Short mmCIF file of C-alpha atoms in Angstrom, two decimals:
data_model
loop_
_atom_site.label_atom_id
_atom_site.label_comp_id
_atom_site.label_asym_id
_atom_site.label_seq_id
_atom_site.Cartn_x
_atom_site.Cartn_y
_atom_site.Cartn_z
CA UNK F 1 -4.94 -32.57 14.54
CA UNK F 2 -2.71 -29.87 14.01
CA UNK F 3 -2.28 -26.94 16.67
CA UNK F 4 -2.18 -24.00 14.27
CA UNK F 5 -3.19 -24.03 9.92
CA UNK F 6 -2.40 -20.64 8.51
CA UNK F 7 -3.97 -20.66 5.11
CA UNK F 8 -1.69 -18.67 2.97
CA UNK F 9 2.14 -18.34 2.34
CA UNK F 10 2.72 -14.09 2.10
CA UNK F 11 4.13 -12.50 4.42
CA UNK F 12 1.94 -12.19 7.52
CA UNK F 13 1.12 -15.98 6.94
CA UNK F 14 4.70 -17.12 6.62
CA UNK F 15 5.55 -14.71 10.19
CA UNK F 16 1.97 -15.91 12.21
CA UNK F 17 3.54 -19.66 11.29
CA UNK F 18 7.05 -18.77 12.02
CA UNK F 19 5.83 -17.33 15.67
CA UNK F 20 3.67 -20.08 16.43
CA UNK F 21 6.68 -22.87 15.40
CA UNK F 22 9.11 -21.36 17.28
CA UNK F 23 6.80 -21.16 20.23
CA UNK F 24 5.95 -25.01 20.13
CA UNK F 25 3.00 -25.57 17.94
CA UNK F 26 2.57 -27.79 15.68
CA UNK F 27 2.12 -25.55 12.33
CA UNK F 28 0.66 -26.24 8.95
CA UNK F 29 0.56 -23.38 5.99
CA UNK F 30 -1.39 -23.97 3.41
CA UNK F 31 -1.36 -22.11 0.28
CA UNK F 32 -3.05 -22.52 -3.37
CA UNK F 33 0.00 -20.51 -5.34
CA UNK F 34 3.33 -22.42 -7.01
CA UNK F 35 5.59 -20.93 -4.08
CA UNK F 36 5.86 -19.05 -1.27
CA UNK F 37 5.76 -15.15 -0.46
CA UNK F 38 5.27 -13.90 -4.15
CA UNK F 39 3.97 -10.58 -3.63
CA UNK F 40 7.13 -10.16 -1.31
CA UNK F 41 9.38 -11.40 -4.72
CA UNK F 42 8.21 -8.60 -6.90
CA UNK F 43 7.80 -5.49 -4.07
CA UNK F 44 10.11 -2.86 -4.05
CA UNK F 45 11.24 -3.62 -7.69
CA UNK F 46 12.22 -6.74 -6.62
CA UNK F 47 14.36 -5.77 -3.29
CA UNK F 48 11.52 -5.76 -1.30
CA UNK F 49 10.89 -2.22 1.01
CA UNK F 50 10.36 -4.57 4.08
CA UNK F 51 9.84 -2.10 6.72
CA UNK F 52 9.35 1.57 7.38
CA UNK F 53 11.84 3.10 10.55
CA UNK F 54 8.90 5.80 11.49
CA UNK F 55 5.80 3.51 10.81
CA UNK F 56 3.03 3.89 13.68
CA UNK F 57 -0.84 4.41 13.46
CA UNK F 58 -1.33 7.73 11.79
CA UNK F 59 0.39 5.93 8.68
CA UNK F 60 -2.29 3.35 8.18
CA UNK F 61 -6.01 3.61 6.90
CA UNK F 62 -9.00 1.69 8.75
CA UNK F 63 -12.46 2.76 10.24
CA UNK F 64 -10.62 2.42 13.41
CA UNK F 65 -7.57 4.21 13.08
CA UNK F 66 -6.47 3.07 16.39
CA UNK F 67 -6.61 -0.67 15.98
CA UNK F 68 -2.86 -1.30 14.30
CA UNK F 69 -1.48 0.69 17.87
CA UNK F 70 -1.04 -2.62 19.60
CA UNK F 71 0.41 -5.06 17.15
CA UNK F 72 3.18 -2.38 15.94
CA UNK F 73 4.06 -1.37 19.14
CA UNK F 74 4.84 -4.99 20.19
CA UNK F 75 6.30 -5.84 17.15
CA UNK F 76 8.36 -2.79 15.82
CA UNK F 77 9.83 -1.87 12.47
CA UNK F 78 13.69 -2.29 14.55
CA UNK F 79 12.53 -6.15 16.03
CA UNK F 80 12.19 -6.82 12.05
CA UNK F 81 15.49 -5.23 11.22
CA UNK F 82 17.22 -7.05 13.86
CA UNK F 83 16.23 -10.99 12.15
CA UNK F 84 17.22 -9.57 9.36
CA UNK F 85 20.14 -8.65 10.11
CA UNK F 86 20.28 -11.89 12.15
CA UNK F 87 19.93 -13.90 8.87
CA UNK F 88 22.83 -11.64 6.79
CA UNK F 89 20.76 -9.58 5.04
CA UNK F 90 22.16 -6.94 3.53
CA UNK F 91 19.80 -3.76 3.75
CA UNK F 92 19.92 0.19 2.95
CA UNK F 93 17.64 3.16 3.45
CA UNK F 94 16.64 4.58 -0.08
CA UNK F 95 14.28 6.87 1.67
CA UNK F 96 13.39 8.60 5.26
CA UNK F 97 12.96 5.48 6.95
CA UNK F 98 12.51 3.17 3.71
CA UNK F 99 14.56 0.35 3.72
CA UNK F 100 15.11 -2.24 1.48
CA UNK F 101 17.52 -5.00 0.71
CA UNK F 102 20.63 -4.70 -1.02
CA UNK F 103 20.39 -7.76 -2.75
CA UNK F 104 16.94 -9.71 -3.65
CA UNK F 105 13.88 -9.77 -2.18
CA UNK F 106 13.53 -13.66 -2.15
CA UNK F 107 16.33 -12.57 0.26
CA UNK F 108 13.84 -12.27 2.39
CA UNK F 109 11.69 -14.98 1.62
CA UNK F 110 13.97 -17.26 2.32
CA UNK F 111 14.53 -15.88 5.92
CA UNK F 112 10.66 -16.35 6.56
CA UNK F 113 10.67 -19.81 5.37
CA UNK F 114 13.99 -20.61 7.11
CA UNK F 115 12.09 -19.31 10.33
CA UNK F 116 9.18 -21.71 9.53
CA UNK F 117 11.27 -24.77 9.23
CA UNK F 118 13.54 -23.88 12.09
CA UNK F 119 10.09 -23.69 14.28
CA UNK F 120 9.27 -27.16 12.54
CA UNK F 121 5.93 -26.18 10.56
CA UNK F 122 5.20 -27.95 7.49
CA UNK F 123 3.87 -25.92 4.35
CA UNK F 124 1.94 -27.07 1.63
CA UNK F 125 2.37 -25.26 -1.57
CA UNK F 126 0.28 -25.81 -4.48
CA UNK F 127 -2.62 -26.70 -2.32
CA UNK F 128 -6.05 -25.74 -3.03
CA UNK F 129 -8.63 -24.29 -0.15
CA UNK F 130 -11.81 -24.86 -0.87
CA UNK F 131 -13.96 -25.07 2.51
CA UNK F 132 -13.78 -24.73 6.13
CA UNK F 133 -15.93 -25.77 9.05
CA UNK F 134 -16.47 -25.40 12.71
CA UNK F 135 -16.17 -29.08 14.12
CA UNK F 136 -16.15 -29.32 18.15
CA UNK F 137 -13.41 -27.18 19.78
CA UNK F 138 -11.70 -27.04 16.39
CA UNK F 139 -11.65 -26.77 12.59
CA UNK F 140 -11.95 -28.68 9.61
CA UNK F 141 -10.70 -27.02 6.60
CA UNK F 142 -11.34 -28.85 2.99
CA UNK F 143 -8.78 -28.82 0.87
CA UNK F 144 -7.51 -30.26 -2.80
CA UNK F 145 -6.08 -32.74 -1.37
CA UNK F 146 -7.92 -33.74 1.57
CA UNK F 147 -9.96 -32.65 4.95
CA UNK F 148 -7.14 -30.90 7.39
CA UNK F 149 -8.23 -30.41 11.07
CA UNK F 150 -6.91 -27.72 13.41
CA UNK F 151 -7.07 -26.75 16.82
CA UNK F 152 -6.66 -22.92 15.45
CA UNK F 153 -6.56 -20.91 12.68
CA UNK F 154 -5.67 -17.94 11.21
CA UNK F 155 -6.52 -16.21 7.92
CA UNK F 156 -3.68 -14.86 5.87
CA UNK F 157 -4.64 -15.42 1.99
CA UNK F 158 -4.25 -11.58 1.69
CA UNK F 159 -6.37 -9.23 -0.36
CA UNK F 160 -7.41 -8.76 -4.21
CA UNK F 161 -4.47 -6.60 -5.59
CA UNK F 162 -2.33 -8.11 -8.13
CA UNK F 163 -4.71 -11.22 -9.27
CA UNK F 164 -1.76 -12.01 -11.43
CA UNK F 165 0.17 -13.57 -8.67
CA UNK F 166 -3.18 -15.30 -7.78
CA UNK F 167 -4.81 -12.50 -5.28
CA UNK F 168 -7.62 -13.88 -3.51
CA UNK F 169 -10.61 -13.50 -1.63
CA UNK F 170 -10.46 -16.68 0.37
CA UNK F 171 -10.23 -14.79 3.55
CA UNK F 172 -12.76 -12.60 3.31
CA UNK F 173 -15.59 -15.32 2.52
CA UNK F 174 -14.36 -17.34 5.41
CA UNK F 175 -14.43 -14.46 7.83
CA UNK F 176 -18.27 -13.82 6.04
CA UNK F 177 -19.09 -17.21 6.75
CA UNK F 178 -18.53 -17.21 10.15
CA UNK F 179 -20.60 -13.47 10.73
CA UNK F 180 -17.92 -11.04 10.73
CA UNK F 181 -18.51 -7.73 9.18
CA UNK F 182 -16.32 -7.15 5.96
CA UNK F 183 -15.36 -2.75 4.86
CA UNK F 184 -16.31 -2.34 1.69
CA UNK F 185 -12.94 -3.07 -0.58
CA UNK F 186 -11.62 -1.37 -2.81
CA UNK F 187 -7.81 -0.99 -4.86
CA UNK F 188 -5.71 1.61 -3.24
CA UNK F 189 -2.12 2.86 -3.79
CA UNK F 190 -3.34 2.51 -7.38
CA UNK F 191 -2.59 4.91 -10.28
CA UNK F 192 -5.09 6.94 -11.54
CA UNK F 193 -7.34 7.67 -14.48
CA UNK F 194 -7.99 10.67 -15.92
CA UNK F 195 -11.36 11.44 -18.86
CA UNK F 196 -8.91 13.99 -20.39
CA UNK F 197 -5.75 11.74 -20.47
CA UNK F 198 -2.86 13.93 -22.46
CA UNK F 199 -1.10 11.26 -24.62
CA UNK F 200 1.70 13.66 -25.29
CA UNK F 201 2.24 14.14 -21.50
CA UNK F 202 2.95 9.88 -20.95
CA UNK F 203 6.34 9.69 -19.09
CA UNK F 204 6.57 13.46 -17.98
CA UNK F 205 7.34 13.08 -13.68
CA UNK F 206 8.11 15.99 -11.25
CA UNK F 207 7.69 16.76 -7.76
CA UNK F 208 4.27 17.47 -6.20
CA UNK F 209 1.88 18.09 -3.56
CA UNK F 210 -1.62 15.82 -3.46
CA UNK F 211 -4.27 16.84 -1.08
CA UNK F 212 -7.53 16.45 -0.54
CA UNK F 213 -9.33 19.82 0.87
CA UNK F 214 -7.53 21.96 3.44
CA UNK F 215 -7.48 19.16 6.42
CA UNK F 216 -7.35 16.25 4.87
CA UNK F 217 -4.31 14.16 3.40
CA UNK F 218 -1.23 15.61 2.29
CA UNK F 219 1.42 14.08 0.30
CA UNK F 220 4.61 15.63 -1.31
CA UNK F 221 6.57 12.88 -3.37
CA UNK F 222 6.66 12.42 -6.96
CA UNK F 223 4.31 11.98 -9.92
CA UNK F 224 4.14 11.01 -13.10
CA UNK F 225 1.54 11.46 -16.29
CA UNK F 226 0.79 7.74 -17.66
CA UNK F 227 -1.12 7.18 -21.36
CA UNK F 228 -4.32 6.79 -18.87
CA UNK F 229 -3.68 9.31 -16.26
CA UNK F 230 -1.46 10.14 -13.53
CA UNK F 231 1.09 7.53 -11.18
CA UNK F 232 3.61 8.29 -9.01
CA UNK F 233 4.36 7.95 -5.51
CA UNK F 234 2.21 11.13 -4.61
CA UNK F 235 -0.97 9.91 -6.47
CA UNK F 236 -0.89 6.25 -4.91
CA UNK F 237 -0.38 8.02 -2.19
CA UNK F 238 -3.65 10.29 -2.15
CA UNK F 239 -5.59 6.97 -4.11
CA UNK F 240 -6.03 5.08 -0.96
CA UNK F 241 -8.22 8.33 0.45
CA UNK F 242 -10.39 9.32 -2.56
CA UNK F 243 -13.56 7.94 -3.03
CA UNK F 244 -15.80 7.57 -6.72
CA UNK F 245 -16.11 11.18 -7.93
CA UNK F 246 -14.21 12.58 -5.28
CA UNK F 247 -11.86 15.42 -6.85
CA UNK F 248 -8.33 16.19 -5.16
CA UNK F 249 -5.28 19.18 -5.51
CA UNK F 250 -2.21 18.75 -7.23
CA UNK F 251 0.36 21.81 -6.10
CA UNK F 252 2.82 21.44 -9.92
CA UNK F 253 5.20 23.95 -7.44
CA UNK F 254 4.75 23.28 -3.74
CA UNK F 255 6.80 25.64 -1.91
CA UNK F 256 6.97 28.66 -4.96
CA UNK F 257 4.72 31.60 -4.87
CA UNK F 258 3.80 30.88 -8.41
CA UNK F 259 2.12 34.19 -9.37
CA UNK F 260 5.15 36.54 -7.87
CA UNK F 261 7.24 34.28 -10.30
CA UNK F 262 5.11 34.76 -13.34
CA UNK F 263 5.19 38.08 -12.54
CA UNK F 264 8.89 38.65 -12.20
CA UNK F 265 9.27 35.88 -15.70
CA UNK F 266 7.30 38.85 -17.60
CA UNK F 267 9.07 41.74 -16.50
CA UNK F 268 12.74 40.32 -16.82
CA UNK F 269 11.34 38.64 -20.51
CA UNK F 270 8.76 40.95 -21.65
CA UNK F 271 9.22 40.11 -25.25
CA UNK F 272 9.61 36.31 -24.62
CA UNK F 273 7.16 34.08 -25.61
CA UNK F 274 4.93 32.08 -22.73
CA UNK F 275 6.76 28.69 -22.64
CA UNK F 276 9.45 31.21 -21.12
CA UNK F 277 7.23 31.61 -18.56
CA UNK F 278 7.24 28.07 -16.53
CA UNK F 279 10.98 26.97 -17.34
CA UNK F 280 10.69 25.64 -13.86
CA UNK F 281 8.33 22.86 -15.45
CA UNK F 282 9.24 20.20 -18.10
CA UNK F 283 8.91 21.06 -21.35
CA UNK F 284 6.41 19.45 -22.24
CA UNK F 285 4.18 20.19 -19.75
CA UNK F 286 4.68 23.62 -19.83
CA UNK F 287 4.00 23.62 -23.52
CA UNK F 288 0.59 22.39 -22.40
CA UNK F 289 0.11 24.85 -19.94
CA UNK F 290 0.36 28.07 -21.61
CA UNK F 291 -1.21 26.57 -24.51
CA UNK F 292 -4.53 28.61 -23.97
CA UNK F 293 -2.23 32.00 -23.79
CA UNK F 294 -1.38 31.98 -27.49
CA UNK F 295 2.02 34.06 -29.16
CA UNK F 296 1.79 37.04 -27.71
CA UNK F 297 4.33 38.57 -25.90
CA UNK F 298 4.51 38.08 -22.07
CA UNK F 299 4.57 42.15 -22.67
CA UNK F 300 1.15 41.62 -23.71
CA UNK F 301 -0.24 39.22 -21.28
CA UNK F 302 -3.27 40.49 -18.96
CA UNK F 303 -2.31 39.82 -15.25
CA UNK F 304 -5.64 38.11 -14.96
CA UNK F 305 -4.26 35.31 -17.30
CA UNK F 306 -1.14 35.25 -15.13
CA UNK F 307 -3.46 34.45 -12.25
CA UNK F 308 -5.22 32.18 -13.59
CA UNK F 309 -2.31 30.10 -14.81
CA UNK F 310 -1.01 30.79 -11.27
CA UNK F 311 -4.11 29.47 -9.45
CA UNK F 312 -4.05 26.42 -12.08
CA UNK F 313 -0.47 25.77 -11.06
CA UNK F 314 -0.80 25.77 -7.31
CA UNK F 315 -4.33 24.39 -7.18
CA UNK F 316 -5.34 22.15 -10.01
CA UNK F 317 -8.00 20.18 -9.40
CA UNK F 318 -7.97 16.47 -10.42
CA UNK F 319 -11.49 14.35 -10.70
CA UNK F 320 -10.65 10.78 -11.63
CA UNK F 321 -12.82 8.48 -14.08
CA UNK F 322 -11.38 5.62 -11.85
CA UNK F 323 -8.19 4.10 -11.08
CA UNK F 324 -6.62 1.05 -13.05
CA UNK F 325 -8.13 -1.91 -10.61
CA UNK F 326 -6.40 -4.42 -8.69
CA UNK F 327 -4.30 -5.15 -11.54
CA UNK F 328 -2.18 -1.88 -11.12
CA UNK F 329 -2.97 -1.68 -7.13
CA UNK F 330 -0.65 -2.50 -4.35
CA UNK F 331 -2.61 -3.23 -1.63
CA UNK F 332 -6.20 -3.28 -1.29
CA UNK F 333 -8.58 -0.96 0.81
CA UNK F 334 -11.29 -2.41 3.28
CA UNK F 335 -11.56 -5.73 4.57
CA UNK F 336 -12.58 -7.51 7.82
CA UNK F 337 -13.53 -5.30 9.92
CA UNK F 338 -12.25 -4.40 13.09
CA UNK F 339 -14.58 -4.25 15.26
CA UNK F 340 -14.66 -8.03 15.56
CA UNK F 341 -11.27 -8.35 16.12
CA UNK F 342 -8.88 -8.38 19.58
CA UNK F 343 -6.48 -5.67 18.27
CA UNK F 344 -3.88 -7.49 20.13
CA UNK F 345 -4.43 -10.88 19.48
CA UNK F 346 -6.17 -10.61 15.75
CA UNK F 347 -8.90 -13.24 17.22
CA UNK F 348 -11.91 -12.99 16.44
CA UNK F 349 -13.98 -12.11 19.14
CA UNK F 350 -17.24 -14.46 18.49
CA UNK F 351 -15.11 -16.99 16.76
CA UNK F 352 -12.67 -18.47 19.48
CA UNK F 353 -9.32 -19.84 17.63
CA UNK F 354 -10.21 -17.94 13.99
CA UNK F 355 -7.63 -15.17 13.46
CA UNK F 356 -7.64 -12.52 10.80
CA UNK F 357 -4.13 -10.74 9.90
CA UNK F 358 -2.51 -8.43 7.12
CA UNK F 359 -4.03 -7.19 4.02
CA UNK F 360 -7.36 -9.23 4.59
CA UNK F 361 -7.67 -7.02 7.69
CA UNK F 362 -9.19 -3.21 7.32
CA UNK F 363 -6.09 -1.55 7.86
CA UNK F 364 -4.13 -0.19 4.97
CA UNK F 365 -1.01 1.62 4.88
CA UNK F 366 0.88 4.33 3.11
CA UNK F 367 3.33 3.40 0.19
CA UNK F 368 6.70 2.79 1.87
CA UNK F 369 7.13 -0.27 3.95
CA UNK F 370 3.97 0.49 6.20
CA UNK F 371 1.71 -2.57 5.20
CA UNK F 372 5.02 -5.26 5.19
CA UNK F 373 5.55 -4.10 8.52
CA UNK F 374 2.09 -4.47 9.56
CA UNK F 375 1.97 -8.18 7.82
CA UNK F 376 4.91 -9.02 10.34
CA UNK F 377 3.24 -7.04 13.43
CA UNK F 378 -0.19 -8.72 13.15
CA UNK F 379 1.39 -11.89 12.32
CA UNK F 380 3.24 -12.17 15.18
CA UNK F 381 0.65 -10.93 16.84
CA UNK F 382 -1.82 -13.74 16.18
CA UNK F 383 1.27 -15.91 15.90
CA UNK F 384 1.58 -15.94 19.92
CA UNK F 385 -1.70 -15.67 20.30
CA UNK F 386 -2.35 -19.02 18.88
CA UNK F 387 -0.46 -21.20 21.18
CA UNK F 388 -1.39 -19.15 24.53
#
């Protein structure tokens, strides 16, 4: 009878049995993949963007925006940085507040499974889930190899993005099968695609603004034009919001008034041709563009045309076939839902001893380090939790 089973190896798994270890439990991970933490091995281009400095709850999605509150203010973004920095790790700041490590991400893999064998819990790699049952005060879970019986557990198999590095939905079936409510899922910080998809465009990046109407989302970063569509920090960004058919903005020149510039393009150039008239852009886009404009003269341009282009620049609107799927997605969107969770314990509240944490959880953050940090804030949440 073990204490505590967390069934899966990422990185809220590998901190909820690193928490409860260190705090006296008896701890068993269980896990179906080849090795531990291998979403954490390939994030961040392999040097893993393991926390975000300015992370809170206005950086997260969830149909209770308010849940993450608790866990990240008891477990903070700096309480991360310091075992890191505990355990040698070199780190830098790429970004505002991103930061990653210097040298690998298994870097930091190691440090969570150092933690776990430091706290004495025993993990199982390679191990297959199949089952798990209320029995008494307890559980039985069923595995490949064998029934395994717990005291408590707590769900960490993550969500369905990258099924290449064997994304599952383990969690959310459990949580089903014991009557809690699962969000709708869905990919998100996914690239998009588009029904008019300009091969010629494929690799051309710049700076943007996303939105989605006047009060919703905002997100200035950069993106890119794919074969399929449009990637790029600001559309993975603004993918997590938009739902089937929904349309969003993309400002090409967020912080230019566009139209005074086309305006001043023509008089200084008047005999220049209309590619003159967005240098400011790439090329290639720009060829695009103006394509509609013809080879007449800026001279001989109607300022109608100029405001249109202008309008098209500031403001063009983007409606999405789809995006490319959990294969292309970094996190996924939805999940147990909240409501039938202790936001500061991750129990769930019918199912004394069951926990729920990370990316199986309804609460999604933005690109950056937000969802690692919330994998180690709800993990230690449910981490302490377990052996109150």
């Amino acid at each position: 009878m073990w204490d505590v089973v967390v069934l899966g190896a990422g990185a809220a798994g590998l901190m909820a049995a690193a928490t409860a270890g260190r705090n006296g439990a008896r701890v068993l991970v269980l896990d179906h993949g080849p090795e531990p933490g291998r979403k954490i091995l390939v994030s961040g281009g392999g040097r893993c963007n393991f926390t975000h400095l300015e992370t809170g709850p206005n950086c997260f999605l969830s149909d209770n925006r308010h849940f993450a509150r608790s866990a990240l203010a008891r477990y903070t973004p700096q309480n991360f940085l310091s075992l890191v920095e505990r355990h040698r790790i070199a780190w830098h700041e790429k970004a505002k507040g991103q930061l990653f490590c210097d040298g690998s991400a298994r870097q930091i893999v190691d440090m969570l499974v150092s933690e776990c064998l430091t706290g004495g819990c025993e993990l199982r790699i390679e191990t297959r889930i199949t089952d798990m049952r209320r029995e008494g005060d307890g559980f039985v879970i069923r595995t490949g190899r064998g029934d395994v019986q717990s005291r408590k557990v707590i769900l960490a198999t993550g969500g369905l993005s990258i099924p290449k590095l064997g994304a599952s939905d383990l969690s959310l079936r459990l949580a089903r099968q014991f009557g809690l409510r699962i969000v709708p899922t869905a990919p998100a910080l996914v690239p998009l695609v588009l029904p008019d998809a300009d091969p010629e465009l494929a690799g051309v990046s710049l700076t943007v603004v996303t939105r989605i109407g006047k009060k919703g989302p905002r997100f200035e970063d950069g993106m890119v034009f794919t074969h399929r569509g449009l990637s790029g920090p600001a559309i993975l960004q603004i993918s997590s919001y938009l739902q089937a058919g929904e349309s969003f903005q993309v400002d090409l020149l967020p912080g230019s008034n566009v139209l005074d510039a086309l305006r001043r393009t023509k008089q200084d150039r008047p005999r220049a041709l209309p590619p003159r008239l967005l240098e400011m852009l790439p090329a290639r886009l720009a060829k695009v563009l103006v394509a509609d404009l013809g080879d007449t003269m800026l001279a001989n341009q109607p300022d109608r045309k100029l405001r249109a282009l202008a309008e098209r620049l500031s403001c063009w609107k983007v409606t999405p076939d789809g995006t490319e799927g959990y294969a292309k997605a970094e996190v996924m969107r939805g999940g147990v839902d909240t409501r039938g969770l202790s936001s500061q314990t991750m129990e769930a509240l019918d199912v004394p001893g069951l926990y729920v944490i990370g990316e199986a959880v309804d609460v999604t953050g933005w690109l950056g380090g937000h969802n690692f940090q919330w994998a180690w804030s709800s993990g230690v949440a449910a981490g302490l939790a377990a052996v109150a």
